[in-house]
CSV table of C-alpha atoms in Angstrom, one decimal:
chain,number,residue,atom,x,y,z
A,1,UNK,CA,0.0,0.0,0.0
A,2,UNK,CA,1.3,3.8,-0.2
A,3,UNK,CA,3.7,2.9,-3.3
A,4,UNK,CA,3.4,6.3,-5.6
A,5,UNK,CA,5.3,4.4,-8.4
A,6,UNK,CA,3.6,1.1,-8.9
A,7,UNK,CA,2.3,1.0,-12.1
A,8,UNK,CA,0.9,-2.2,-12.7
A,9,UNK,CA,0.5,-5.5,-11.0
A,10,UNK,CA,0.2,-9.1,-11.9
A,11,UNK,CA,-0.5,-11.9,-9.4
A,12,UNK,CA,0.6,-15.0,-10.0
A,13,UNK,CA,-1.3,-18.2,-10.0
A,14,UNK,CA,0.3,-19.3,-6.9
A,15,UNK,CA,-1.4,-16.4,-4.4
A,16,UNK,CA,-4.1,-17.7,-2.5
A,17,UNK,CA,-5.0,-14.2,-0.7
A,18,UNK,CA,-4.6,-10.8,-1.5
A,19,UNK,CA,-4.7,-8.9,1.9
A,20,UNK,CA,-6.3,-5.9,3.3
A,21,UNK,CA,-5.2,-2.5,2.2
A,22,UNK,CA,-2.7,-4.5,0.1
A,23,UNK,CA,-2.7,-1.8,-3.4
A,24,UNK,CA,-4.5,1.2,-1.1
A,25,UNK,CA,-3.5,4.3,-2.0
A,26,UNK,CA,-1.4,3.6,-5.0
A,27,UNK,CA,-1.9,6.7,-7.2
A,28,UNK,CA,-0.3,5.3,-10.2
A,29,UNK,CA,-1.6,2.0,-10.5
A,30,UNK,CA,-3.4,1.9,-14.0
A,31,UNK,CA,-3.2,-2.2,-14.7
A,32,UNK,CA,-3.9,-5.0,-12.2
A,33,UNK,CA,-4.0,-8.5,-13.5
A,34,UNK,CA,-5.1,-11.6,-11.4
A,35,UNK,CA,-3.7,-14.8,-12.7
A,36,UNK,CA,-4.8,-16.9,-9.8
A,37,UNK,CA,-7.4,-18.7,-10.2
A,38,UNK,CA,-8.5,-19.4,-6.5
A,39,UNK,CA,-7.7,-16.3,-4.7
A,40,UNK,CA,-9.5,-14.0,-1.5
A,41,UNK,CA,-9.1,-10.2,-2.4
A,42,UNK,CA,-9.3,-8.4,1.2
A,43,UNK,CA,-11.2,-5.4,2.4
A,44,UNK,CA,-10.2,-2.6,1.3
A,45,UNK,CA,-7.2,-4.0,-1.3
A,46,UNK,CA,-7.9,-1.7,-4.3
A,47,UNK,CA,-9.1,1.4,-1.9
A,48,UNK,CA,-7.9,5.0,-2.9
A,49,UNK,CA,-6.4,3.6,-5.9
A,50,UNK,CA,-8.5,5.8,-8.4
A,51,UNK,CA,-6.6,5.9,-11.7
A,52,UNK,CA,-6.8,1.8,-12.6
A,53,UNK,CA,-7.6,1.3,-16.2
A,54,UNK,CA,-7.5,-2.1,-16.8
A,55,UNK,CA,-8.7,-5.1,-14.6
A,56,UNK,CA,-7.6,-8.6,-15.7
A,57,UNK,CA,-9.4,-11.3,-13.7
A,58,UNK,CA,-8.7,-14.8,-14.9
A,59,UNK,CA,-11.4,-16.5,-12.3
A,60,UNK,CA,-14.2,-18.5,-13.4
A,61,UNK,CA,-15.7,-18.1,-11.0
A,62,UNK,CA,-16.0,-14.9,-9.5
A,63,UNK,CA,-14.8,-13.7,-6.1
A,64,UNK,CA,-17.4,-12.4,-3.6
A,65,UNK,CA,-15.0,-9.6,-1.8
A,66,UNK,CA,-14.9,-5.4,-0.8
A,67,UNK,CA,-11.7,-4.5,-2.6
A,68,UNK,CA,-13.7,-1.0,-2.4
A,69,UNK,CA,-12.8,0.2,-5.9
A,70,UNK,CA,-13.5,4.0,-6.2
A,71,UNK,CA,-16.5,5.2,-8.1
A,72,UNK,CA,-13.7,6.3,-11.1
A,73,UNK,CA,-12.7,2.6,-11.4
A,74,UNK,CA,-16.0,1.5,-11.9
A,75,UNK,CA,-17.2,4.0,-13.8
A,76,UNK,CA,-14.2,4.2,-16.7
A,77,UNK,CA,-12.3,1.2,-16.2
A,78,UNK,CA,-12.1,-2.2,-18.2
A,79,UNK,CA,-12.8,-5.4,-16.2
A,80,UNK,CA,-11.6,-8.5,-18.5
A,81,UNK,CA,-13.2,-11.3,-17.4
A,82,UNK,CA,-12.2,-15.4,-18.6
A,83,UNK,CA,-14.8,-16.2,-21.9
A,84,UNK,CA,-18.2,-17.2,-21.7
A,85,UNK,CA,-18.2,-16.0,-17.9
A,86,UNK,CA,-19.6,-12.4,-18.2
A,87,UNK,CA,-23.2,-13.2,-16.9
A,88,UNK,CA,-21.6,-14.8,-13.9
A,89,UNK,CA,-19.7,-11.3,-13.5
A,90,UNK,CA,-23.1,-9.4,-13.7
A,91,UNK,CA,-24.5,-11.0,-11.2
A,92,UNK,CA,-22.1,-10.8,-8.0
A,93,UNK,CA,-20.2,-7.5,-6.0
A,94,UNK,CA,-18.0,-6.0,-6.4
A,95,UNK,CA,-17.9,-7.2,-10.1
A,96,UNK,CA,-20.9,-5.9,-11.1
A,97,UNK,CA,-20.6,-2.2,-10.0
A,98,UNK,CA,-18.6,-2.0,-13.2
A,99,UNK,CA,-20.0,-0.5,-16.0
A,100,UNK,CA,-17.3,-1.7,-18.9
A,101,UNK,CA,-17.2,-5.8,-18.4
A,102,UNK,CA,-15.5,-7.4,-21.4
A,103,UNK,CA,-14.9,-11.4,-21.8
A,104,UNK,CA,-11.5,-12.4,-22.6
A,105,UNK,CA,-9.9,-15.6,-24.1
A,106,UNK,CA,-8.2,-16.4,-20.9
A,107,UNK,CA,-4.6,-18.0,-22.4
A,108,UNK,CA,-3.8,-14.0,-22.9
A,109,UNK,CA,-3.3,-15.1,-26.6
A,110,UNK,CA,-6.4,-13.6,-28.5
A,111,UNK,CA,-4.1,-11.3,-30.8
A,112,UNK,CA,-2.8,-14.3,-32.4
A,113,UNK,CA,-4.2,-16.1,-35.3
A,114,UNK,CA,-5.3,-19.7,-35.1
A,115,UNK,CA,-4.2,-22.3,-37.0
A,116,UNK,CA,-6.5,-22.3,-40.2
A,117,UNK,CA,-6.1,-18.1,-40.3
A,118,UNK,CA,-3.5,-18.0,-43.2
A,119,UNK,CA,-0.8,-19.5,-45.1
A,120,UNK,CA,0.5,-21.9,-42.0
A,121,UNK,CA,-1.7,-24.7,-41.6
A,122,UNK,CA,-1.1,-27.2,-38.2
A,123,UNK,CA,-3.1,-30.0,-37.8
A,124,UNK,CA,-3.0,-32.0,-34.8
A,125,UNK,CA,-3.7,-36.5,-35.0
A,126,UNK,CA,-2.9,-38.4,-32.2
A,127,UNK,CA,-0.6,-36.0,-30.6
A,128,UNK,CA,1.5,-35.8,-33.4
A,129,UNK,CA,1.5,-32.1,-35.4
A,130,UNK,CA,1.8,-31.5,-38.1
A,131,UNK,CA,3.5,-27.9,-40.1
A,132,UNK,CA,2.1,-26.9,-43.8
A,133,UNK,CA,2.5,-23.9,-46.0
A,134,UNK,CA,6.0,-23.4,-45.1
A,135,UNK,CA,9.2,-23.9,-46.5
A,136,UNK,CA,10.9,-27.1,-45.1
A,137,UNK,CA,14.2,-24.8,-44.3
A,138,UNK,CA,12.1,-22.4,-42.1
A,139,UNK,CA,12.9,-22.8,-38.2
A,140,UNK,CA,9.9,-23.8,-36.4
A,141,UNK,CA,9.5,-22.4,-33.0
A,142,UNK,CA,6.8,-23.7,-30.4
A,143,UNK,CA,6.5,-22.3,-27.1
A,144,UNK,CA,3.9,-23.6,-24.2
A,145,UNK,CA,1.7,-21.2,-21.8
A,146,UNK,CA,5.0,-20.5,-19.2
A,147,UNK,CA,7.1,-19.1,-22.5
A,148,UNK,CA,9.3,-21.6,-22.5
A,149,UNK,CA,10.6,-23.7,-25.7
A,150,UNK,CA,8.4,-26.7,-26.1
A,151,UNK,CA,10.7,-27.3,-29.8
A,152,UNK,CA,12.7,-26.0,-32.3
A,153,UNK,CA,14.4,-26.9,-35.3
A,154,UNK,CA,13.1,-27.4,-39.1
A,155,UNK,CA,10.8,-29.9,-39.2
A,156,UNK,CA,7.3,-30.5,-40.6
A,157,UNK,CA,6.4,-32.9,-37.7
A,158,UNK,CA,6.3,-32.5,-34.2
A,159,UNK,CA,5.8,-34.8,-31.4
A,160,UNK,CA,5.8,-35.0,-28.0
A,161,UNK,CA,3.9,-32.4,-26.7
A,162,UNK,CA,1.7,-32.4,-23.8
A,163,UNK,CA,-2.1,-31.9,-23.9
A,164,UNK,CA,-2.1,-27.9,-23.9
A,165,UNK,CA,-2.2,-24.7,-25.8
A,166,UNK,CA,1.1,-23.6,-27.6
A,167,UNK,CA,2.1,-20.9,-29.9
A,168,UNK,CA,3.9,-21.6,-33.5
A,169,UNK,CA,6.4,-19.1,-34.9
A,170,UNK,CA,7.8,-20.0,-38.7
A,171,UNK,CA,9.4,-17.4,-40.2
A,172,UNK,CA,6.9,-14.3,-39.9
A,173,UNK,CA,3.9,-16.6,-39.3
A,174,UNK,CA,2.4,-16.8,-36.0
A,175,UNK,CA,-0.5,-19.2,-35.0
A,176,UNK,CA,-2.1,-20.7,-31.7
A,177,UNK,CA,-2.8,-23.9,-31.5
A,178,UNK,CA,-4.0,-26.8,-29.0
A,179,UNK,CA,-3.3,-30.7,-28.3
């Protein structure tokens, strides 16, 4: 609380509990986002804290709390809520004070094509993926959910991969994909 330079704020799937009075009075906080997925947000938490833009809440269901958000964050700012969970949003405090509510794709990858968007074609069979509408020299690149290199290298079949949602780089060509 009382930090005049935080800007933004991302909590990480691990937290449990945000505490009372934890981002009070934090003039130049403009972004929270809430990764967990199972969290408590204390009393007061989000008090005084009148300039927050963007809300990203990534629970499906929604938390029943008095963060005590001030009229202006209600009023003007964006609450991004996981897809197909906006009505569940509507219907709960302090949630539904907020008068710009917006559904999200929730893997924080919805600027990125999918698969059958352009040239790049993957198609997925029994785990095993496969890469069209690239040249065989082009460097594949597939990274999972944490960032991290789930392959590399120049072929036109991967395997593998665990049951998730990845993102494909080839050259220019960026798609999203799932196994």
């Amino acid at each position: 609380s009382e930090c005049t330079k935080l800007v933004s704020v991302t909590i990480s799937a691990s937290v449990t509990s945000i505490g009372k009075y934890a981002f009070c009075h934090c003039p130049a906080l403009t972004s929270v986002t809430i990764l967990a997925t199972k969290t408590s947000i204390g009393q007061s938490a989000f008090s005084f804290s009148e300039n927050i833009k963007d809300i990203y809440i990534h629970c499906e269901v929604p938390v029943k709390c008095e963060p005590e958000f001030a009229a202006d964050v209600t009023m003007n700012a964006i609450l991004h809520v996981p897809a197909g969970k906006l009505n569940e949003y509507n219907k709960i405090d302090p949630w539904r004070q907020f008068n710009n509510i917006v559904e999200m794709d929730s893997s924080g990858v919805e600027g990125i094509a999918t698969a059958q968007d352009g040239k790049l074609r993957i198609s997925v069979n029994h785990g095993v993926v496969r890469v069209e509408g690239i040249d065989n020299s082009i460097c594949v690149t597939v990274y999972n959910m944490q960032g991290c290199v789930a392959f590399q290298g120049s072929s036109d079949s991967i395997t593998n991969l665990e049951p998730g949602l990845y993102i494909l780089k080839a050259g220019k060509q960026t798609v999203k994909f799932t196994i």
